[in-house]
XYZ file of C-alpha atoms in Angstrom:
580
model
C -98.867 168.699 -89.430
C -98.631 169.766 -92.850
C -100.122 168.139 -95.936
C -96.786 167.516 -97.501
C -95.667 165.713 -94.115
C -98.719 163.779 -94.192
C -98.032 162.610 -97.513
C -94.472 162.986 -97.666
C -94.426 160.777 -100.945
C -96.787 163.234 -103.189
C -95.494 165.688 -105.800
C -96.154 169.297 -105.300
C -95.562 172.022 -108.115
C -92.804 174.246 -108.404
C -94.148 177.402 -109.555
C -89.672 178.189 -111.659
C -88.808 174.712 -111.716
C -86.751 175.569 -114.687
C -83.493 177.286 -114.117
C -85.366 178.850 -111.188
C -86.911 181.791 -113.652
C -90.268 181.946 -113.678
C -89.718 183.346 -117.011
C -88.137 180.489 -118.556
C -90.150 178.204 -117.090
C -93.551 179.460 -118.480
C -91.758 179.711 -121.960
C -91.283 175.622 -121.218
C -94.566 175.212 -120.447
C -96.338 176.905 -123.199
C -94.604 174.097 -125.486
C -97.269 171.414 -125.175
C -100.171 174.766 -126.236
C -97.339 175.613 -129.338
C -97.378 172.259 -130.084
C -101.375 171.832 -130.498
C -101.075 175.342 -132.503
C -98.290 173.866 -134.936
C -99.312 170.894 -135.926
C -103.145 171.674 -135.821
C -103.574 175.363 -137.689
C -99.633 175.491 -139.308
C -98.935 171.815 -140.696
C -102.670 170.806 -140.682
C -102.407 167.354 -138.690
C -105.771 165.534 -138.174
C -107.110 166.976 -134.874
C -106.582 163.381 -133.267
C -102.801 163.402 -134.105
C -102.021 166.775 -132.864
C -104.142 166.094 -129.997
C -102.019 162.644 -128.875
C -98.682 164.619 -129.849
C -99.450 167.796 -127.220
C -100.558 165.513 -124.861
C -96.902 163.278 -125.191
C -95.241 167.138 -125.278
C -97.339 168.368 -121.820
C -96.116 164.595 -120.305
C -92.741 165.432 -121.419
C -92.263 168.695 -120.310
C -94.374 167.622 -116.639
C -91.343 164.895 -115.934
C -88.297 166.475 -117.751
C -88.916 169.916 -116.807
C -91.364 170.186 -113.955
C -90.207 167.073 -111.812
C -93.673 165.234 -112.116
C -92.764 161.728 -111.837
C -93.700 160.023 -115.268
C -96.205 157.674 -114.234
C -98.423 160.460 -112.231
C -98.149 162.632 -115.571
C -99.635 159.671 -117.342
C -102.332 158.920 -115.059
C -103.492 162.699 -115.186
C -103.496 162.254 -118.747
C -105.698 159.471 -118.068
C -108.468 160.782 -115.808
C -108.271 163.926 -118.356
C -109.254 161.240 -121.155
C -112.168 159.859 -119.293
C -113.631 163.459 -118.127
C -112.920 164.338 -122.365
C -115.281 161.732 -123.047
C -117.890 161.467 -120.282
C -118.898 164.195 -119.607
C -118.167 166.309 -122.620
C -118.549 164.144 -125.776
C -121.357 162.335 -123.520
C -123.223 166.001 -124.242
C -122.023 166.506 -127.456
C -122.656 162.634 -128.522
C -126.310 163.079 -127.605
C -127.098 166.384 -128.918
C -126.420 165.346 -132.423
C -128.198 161.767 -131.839
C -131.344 164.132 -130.902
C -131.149 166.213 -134.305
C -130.360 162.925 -135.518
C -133.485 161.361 -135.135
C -135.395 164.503 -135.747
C -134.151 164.035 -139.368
C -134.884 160.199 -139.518
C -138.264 161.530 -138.710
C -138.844 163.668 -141.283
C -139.823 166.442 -138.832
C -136.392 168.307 -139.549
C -137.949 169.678 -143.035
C -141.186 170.954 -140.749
C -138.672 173.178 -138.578
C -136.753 174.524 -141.398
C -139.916 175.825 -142.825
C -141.129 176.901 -139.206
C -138.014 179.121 -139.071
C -138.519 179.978 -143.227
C -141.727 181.297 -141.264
C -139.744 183.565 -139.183
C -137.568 184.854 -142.249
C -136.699 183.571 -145.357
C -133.454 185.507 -145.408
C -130.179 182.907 -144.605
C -128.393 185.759 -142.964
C -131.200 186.105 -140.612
C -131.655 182.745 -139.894
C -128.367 182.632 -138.647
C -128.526 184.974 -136.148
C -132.167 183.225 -134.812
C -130.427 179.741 -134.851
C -126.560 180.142 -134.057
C -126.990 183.579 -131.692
C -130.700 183.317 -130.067
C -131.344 179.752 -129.971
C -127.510 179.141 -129.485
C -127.469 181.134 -126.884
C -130.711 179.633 -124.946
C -129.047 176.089 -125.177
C -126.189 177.439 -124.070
C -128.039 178.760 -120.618
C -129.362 175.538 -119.557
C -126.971 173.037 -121.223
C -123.682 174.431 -122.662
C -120.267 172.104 -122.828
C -120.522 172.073 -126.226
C -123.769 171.246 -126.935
C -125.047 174.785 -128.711
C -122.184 173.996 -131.193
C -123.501 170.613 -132.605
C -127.264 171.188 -132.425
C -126.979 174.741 -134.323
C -124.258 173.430 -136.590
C -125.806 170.740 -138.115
C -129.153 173.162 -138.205
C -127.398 175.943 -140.318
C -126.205 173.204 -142.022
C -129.349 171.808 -143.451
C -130.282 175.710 -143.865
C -128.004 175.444 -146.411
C -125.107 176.943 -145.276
C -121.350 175.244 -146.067
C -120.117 173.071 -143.401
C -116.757 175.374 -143.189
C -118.782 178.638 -142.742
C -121.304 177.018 -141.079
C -118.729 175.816 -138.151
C -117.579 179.518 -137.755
C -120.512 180.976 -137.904
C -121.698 178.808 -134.469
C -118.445 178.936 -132.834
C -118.413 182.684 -133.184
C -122.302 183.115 -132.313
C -121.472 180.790 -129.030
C -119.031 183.510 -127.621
C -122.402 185.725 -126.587
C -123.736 183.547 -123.738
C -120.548 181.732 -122.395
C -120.150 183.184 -119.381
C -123.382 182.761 -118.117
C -123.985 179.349 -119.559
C -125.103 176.227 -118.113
C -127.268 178.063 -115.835
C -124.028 180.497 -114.376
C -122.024 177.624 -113.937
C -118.661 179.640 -114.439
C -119.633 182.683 -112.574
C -120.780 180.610 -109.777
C -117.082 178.533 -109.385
C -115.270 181.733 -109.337
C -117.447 182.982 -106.616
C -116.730 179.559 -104.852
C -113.238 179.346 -105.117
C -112.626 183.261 -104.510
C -114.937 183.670 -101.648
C -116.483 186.823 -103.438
C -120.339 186.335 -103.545
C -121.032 185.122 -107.635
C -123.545 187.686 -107.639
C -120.890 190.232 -107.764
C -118.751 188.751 -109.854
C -121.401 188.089 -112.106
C -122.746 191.927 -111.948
C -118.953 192.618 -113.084
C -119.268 190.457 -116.060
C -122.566 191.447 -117.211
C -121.160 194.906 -117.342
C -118.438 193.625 -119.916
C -119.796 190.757 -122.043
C -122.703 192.747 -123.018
C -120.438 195.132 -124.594
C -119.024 192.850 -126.917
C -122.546 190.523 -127.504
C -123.890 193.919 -128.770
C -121.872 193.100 -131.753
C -121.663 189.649 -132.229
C -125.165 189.413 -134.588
C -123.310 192.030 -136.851
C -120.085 189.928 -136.783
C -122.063 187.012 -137.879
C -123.782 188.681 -140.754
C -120.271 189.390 -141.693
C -118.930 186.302 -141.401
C -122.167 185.091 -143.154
C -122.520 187.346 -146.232
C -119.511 189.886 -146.273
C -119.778 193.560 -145.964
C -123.138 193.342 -148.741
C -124.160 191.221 -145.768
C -123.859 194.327 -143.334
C -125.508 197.076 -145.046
C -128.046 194.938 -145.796
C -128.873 193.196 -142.916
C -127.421 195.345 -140.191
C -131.026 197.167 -138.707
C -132.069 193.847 -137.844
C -128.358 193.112 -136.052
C -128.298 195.793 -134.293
C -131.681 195.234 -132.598
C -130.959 191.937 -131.958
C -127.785 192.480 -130.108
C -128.652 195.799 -128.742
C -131.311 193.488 -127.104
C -129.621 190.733 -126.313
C -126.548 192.906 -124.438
C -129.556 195.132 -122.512
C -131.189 192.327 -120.896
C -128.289 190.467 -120.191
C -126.589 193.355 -118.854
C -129.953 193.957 -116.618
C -130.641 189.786 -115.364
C -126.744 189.883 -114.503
C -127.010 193.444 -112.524
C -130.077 193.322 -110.722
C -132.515 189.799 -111.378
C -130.575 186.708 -111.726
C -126.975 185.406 -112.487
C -128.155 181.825 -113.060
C -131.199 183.276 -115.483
C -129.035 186.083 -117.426
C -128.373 183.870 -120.849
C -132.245 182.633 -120.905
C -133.624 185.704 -120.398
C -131.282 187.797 -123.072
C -131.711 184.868 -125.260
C -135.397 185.107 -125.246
C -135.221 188.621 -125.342
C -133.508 188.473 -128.402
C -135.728 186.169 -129.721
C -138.939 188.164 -129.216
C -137.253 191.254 -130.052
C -136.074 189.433 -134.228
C -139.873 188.348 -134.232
C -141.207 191.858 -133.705
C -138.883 193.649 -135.841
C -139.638 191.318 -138.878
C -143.035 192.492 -138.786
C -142.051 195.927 -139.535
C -138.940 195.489 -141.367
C -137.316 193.004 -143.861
C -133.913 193.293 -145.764
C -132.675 192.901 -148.965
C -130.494 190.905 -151.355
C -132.174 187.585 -149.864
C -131.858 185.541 -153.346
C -127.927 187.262 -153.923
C -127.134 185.419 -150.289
C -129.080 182.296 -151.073
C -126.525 181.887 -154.435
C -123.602 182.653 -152.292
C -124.015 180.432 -149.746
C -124.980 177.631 -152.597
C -121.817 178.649 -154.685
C -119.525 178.057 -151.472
C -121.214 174.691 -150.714
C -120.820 173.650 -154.564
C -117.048 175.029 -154.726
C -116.153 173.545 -150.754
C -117.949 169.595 -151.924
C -116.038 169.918 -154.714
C -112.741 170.174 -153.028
C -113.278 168.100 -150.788
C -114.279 165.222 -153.821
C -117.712 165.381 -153.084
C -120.783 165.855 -150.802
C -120.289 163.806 -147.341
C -123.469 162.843 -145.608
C -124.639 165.849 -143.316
C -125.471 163.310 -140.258
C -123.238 160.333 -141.052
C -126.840 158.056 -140.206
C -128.288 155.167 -141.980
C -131.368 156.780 -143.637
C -129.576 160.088 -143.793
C -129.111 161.022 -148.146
C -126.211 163.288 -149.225
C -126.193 167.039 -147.463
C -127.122 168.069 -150.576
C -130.809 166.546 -150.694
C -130.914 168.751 -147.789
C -131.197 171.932 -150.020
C -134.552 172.533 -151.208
C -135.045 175.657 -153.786
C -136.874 178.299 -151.880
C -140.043 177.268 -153.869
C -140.175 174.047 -152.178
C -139.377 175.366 -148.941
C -142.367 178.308 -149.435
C -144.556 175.676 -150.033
C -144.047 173.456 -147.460
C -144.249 176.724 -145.083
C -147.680 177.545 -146.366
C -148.679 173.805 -145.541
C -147.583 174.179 -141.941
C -150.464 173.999 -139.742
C -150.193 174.544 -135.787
C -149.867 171.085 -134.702
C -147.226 170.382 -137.284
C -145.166 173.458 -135.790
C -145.204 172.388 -131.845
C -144.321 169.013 -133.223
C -141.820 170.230 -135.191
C -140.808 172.500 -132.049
C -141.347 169.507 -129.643
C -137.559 168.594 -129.059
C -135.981 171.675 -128.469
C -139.218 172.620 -126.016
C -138.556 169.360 -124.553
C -135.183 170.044 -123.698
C -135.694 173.326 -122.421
C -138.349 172.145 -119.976
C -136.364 169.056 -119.126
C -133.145 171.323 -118.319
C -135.221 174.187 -116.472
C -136.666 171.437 -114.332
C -133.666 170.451 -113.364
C -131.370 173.432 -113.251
C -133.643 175.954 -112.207
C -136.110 173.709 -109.395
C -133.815 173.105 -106.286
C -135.266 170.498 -105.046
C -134.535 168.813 -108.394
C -131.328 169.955 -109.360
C -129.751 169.159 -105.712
C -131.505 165.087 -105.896
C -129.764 165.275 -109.223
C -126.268 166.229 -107.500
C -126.591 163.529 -105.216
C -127.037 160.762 -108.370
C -123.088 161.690 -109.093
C -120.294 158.974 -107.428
C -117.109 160.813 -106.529
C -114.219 158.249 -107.688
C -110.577 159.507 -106.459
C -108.689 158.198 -109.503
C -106.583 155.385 -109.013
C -103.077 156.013 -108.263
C -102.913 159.852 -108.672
C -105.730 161.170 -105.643
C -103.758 162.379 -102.678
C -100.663 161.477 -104.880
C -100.984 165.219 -106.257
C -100.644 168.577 -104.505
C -101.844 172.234 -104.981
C -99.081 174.703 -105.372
C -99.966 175.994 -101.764
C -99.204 172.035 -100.556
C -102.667 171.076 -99.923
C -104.201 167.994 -101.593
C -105.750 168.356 -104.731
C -109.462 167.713 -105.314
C -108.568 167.996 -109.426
C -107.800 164.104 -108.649
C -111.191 163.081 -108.055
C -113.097 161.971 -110.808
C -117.166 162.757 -110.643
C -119.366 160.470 -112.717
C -122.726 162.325 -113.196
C -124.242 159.578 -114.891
C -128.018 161.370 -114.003
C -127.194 164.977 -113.673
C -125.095 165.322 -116.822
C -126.453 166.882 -119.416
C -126.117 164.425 -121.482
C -127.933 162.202 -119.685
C -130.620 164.700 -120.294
C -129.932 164.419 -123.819
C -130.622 161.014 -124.186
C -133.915 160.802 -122.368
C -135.061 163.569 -124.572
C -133.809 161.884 -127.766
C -135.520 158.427 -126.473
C -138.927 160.302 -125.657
C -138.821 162.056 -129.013
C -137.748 158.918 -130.905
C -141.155 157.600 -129.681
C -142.911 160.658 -129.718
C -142.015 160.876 -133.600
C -142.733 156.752 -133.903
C -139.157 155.861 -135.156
C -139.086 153.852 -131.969
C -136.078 152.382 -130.114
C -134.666 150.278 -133.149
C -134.821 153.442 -135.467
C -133.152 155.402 -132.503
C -130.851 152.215 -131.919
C -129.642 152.510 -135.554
C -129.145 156.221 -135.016
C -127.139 155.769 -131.923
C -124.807 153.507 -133.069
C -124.468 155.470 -136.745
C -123.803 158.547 -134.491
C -120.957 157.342 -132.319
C -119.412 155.698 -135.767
C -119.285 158.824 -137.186
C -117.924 160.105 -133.480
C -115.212 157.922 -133.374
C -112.068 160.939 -134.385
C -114.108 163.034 -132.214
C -114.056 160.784 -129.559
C -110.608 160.360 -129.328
C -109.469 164.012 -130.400
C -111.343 165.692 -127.237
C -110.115 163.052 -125.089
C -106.276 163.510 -126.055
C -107.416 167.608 -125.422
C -108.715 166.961 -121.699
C -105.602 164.681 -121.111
C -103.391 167.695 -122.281
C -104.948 169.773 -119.998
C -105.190 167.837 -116.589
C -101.212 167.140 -117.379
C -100.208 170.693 -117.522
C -102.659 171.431 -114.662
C -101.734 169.029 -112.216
C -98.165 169.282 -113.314
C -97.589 173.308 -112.494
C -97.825 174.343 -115.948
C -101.013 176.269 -116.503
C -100.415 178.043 -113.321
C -96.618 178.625 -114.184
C -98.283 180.509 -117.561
C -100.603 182.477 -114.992
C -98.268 183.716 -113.013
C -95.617 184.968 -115.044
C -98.453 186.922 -116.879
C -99.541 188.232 -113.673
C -96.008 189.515 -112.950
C -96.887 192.561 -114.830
C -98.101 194.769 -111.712
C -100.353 197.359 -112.971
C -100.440 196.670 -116.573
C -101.917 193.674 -115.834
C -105.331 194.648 -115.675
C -105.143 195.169 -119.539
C -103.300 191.575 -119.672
C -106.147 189.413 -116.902
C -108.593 188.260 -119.978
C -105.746 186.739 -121.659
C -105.541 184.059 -118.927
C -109.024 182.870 -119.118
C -108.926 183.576 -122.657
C -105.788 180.460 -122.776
C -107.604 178.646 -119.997
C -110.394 178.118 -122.260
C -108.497 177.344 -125.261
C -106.743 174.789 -123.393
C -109.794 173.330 -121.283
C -112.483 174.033 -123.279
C -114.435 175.324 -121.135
C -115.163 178.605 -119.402
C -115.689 177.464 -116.057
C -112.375 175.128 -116.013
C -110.452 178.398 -116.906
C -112.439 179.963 -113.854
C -110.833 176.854 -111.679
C -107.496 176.913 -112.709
C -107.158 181.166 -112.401
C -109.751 182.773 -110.411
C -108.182 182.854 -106.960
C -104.597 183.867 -108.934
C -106.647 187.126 -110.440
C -107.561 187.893 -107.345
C -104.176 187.592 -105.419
C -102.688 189.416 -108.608
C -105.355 192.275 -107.997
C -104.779 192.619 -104.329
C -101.027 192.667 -104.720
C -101.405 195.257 -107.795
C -103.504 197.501 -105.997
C -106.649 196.554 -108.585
C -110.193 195.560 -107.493
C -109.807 191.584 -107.334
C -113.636 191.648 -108.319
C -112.744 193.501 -112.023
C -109.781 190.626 -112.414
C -111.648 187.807 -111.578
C -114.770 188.629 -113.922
C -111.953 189.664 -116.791
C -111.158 186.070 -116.725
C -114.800 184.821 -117.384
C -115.431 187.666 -119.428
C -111.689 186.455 -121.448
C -112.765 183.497 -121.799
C -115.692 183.201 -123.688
C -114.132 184.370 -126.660
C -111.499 181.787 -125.931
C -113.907 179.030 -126.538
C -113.973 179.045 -130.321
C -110.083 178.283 -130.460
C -110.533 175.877 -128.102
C -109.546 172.157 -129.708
C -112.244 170.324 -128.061
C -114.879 173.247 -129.809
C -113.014 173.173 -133.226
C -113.421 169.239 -132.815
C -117.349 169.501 -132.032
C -118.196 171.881 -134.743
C -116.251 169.780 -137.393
C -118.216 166.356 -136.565
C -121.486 168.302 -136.376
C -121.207 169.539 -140.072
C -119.065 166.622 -141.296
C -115.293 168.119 -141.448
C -113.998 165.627 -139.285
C -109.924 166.223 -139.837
C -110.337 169.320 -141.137
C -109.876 171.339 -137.789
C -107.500 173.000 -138.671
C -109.300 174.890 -141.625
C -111.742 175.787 -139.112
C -109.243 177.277 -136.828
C -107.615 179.029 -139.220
C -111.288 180.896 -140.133
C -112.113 181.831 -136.420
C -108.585 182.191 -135.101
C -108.700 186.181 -136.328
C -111.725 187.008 -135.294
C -110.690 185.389 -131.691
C -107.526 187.331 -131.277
C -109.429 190.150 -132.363
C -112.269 190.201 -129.254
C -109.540 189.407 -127.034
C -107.623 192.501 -127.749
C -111.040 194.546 -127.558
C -111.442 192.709 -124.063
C -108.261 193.375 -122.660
C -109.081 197.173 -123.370
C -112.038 197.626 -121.722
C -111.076 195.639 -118.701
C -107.639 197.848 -118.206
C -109.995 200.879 -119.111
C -112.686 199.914 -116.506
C -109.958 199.642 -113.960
C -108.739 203.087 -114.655
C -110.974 205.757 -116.320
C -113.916 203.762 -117.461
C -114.576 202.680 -113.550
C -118.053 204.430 -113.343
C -119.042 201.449 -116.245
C -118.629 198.588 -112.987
C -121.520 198.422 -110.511
């Protein structure tokens, strides 16, 4: 018996519902992705209202169009809303209630001047913080979480919350695909049947190439091209680094330990290079970056508060003059450093115990309940006419990250002696501020588990695909869309890994190079993504103001996808001696 007799009642996809043209059909189905595009970076719509209208467009389009019935394509949207806010803004929600009470603590002005220790240069800072640090967070936790931890840290570094948000959404490209501990890599390889370690080989002979560049784009982005020729000795080290070892864990040591190790790497390598080498035109960046804050509270009617807490003053009691910050550097002692340092060790050691320990992370995996959503599980089925598993709802109420979060945050609230009513009041001060955020990535998830379980992502996918040769210079695109839409790298894996590879077998192109172009597409997909734009804006306090964001990193998105697109066509032609 086949599925669809078993469940004779359940919808399956039509891959051309409309007009029975595939082409037509995608063109339909990109409507609800024009529509977040429109009203979010062309009419500038609160992210919350552009959110709710795509998701009413992709519900639309999934009964009109694509013969969902209407109350399926609203219960989608529904079990998209709950995995929007647990477990993503679950993560994000207690990453910035950890900073949080680091500020309330008064330990926050002990770690600027521990990293004022490391360089007293802004431009430098931001490639420790947003690309090094960034990128280790990103390795054990990611979903978001590098974004709001380094956001708010530039932030209180002085930086202005608009260039601030780029800045970490940019430096978050680097160490996407191999984030939370491989997690994308490692779903391709399951859903493909190709061992991850391949696949993850493949990709660290592509990402590198671009992460090689990334510090230099964020001096850029930071300071301009003064910015550059100042800074760019350091840059280039740091990214030289960073691509090496990455390109080296993902070849021959470890898929799941790539990102720590090149993040680390990195790390050392800034350290060691400072020792020998500093740049110039410190105090000219320091003025710019306090000109832009001036001119960007000013339009916006005045300074907001950087953490939206009780106890938190105005962002700009935040920014000391370098005097102050000098001395409070040379009255660091060691103790005041590691306690200073203590959360973000914490949560290293906390995440490596329980991503990198078996033992621990698979107890962990058995803490999550498996709920089949109400009304939509085995009401849904695949293109192929199998029942979906997209319909079954996993609470990891233990194994999240988030989770993690929050016992860090409670252990450094007492750690730090605010206590639990100081990290009470920071909690509920948090998820006030949250609120837009809250309800913007929730509408974002809903939009995507509508077009997904309705046909229309794969409808996109496979009318791109329908290029034949050419598309080896087209595959990034399609995890480079999946991410935008999902927000995440490994949800773009789900939705078109196994159609790279049956595009790649029936074009004649290695369905390894396809499948890794679509992780390797989608990390730079990530910082156009809704649910990222949303993140970075609550971190630095540009809630509704999304859309300038996009607007800033948009270009410098489209641009890394073209430059991805080339070398994956290339490597699949005369640059094939590059893949392992």
């Amino acid at each position: 018996m086949t599925a669809t007799s078993l469940a004779p009642a359940a919808f399956q996809p039509d891959i051309s519902p409309v007009a029975d043209s595939l082409a037509i059909s995608a063109l339909v189905a990109l409507l609800p992705l024009i529509t977040v595009f429109l009203t979010l970076g062309v009419l500038r719509w609160k992210a919350h209202w552009a959110g709710l209208t795509s998701v009413a467009m992709a519900i639309v389009v999934a009964s009109v169009f694509f013969g969902m019935p209407l109350d399926l394509a609203v219960l989608a949207a529904t079990q998209g809303a709950a995995f929007g806010l647990f477990p993503i803004m679950w993560i994000v929600f207690t990453a910035i209630l950890l900073y949080q009470v680091t500020v309330r603590s008064g330990r926050f002005e002990d770690l600027r001047a521990t990293f004022h220790l490391i360089s007293d240069d802004p431009r430098i800072q931001a490639i420790i913080i947003a690309f090094c640090f960034g990128g280790l967070l990103e390795a054990l936790a990611g979903f978001g979480a590098p974004v709001a931890i380094t956001g708010v840290m530039l932030m209180a570094l002085g930086f202005s919350p608009l260039r601030a948000a780029a800045v970490v959404l940019l430096a978050n490209t680097a160490p996407v695909a191999f984030g939370a501990v491989g997690t994308p890599i490692i779903t391709a390889g399951n859903l493909t049947g190709i061992p991850y370690q391949e696949i993850g080989a493949y990709v660290g002979h592509q990402t590198p190439i671009l992460a090689a560049f990334v510090p230099l784009l964020l001096v850029l982005m930071a300071d301009g091209r003064r910015g550059v020729r100042q800074t760019w000795p350091i840059a280039v080290v740091v990214g030289l680094t960073f691509a090496i070892f990455q390109w080296v864990s993902a070849t021959w040591i470890s898929v799941e330990l790539t990102d720590i190790i090149a993040s680390l790497a990195g790390l050392a390598a800034a350290v060691l290079f400072l020792k020998v080498w500093q740049p110039t035109g410190r105090e000219q960046a320091l003025e710019t970056l306090h000109s832009e804050r001036e001119r960007e509270f000013a339009m916006a009617g005045g300074p907001e508060t950087s953490s939206g807490s009780a106890g938190a003053g105005p962002v700009t009691d935040y920014v000391v003059s370098g005097a102050e910050l000098e001395e409070r550097a040379r009255g660091l002692t060691r103790g005041r450093i590691t306690m200073a340092l203590f959360p973000y060790l914490l949560v290293i050691v906390v995440f490596a115990i329980a991503k990198l320990i078996a033992p621990v992370k698979e107890w962990l995996t058995t803490t999550d309940i498996k709920i089949p959503w109400p009304g939509l599980s085995g009401e849904v089925l695949t293109i192929a006419g199998t029942p979906s598993t997209a319909t079954t709802y996993t609470l990891s109420w233990l194994s999240s990250p988030g989770s993690m979060l929050l016992i860090c945050s409670l252990i450094v609230a007492f750690v730090y002696g605010i206590g639990l009513a100081g990290w009470g009041a920071e909690a509920w001060a948090t998820a006030h501020k949250m609120r837009y955020a809250f309800l913007t990535v929730a509408s974002m998830l809903a939009l995507a588990y509508v077009m997904n379980l309705s046909g229309q992502t794969i409808t996109i996918g496979t009318w791109i695909a329908a290029t034949g040769a050419l598309f080896a210079y087209l595959s990034p695109t399609l995890g480079w869309i999946g991410t935008a839409v999902t927000g995440s790298d490994t949800s773009a894996n789900a939705l078109f890994a196994t159609l790279q590879q049956s595009a790649a077998e029936t074009a004649g192109i290695d369905p390894t190079l396809l499948v890794a172009a679509n992780t390797s597409g989608g990390v730079v997909g990530k910082m156009i993504s809704p649910q990222n734009l949303t993140i970075a804006a609550t971190a630095v306090g540009l809630v509704g103001r999304e859309s300038d964001i996009l607007r800033k990193v948009l270009p410098w998105s489209i641009g890394l996808i073209i430059a991805m697109c080339l070398l994956v066509g290339l490597q699949s032609t005369v640059l094939a001696w590059m893949l392992p």
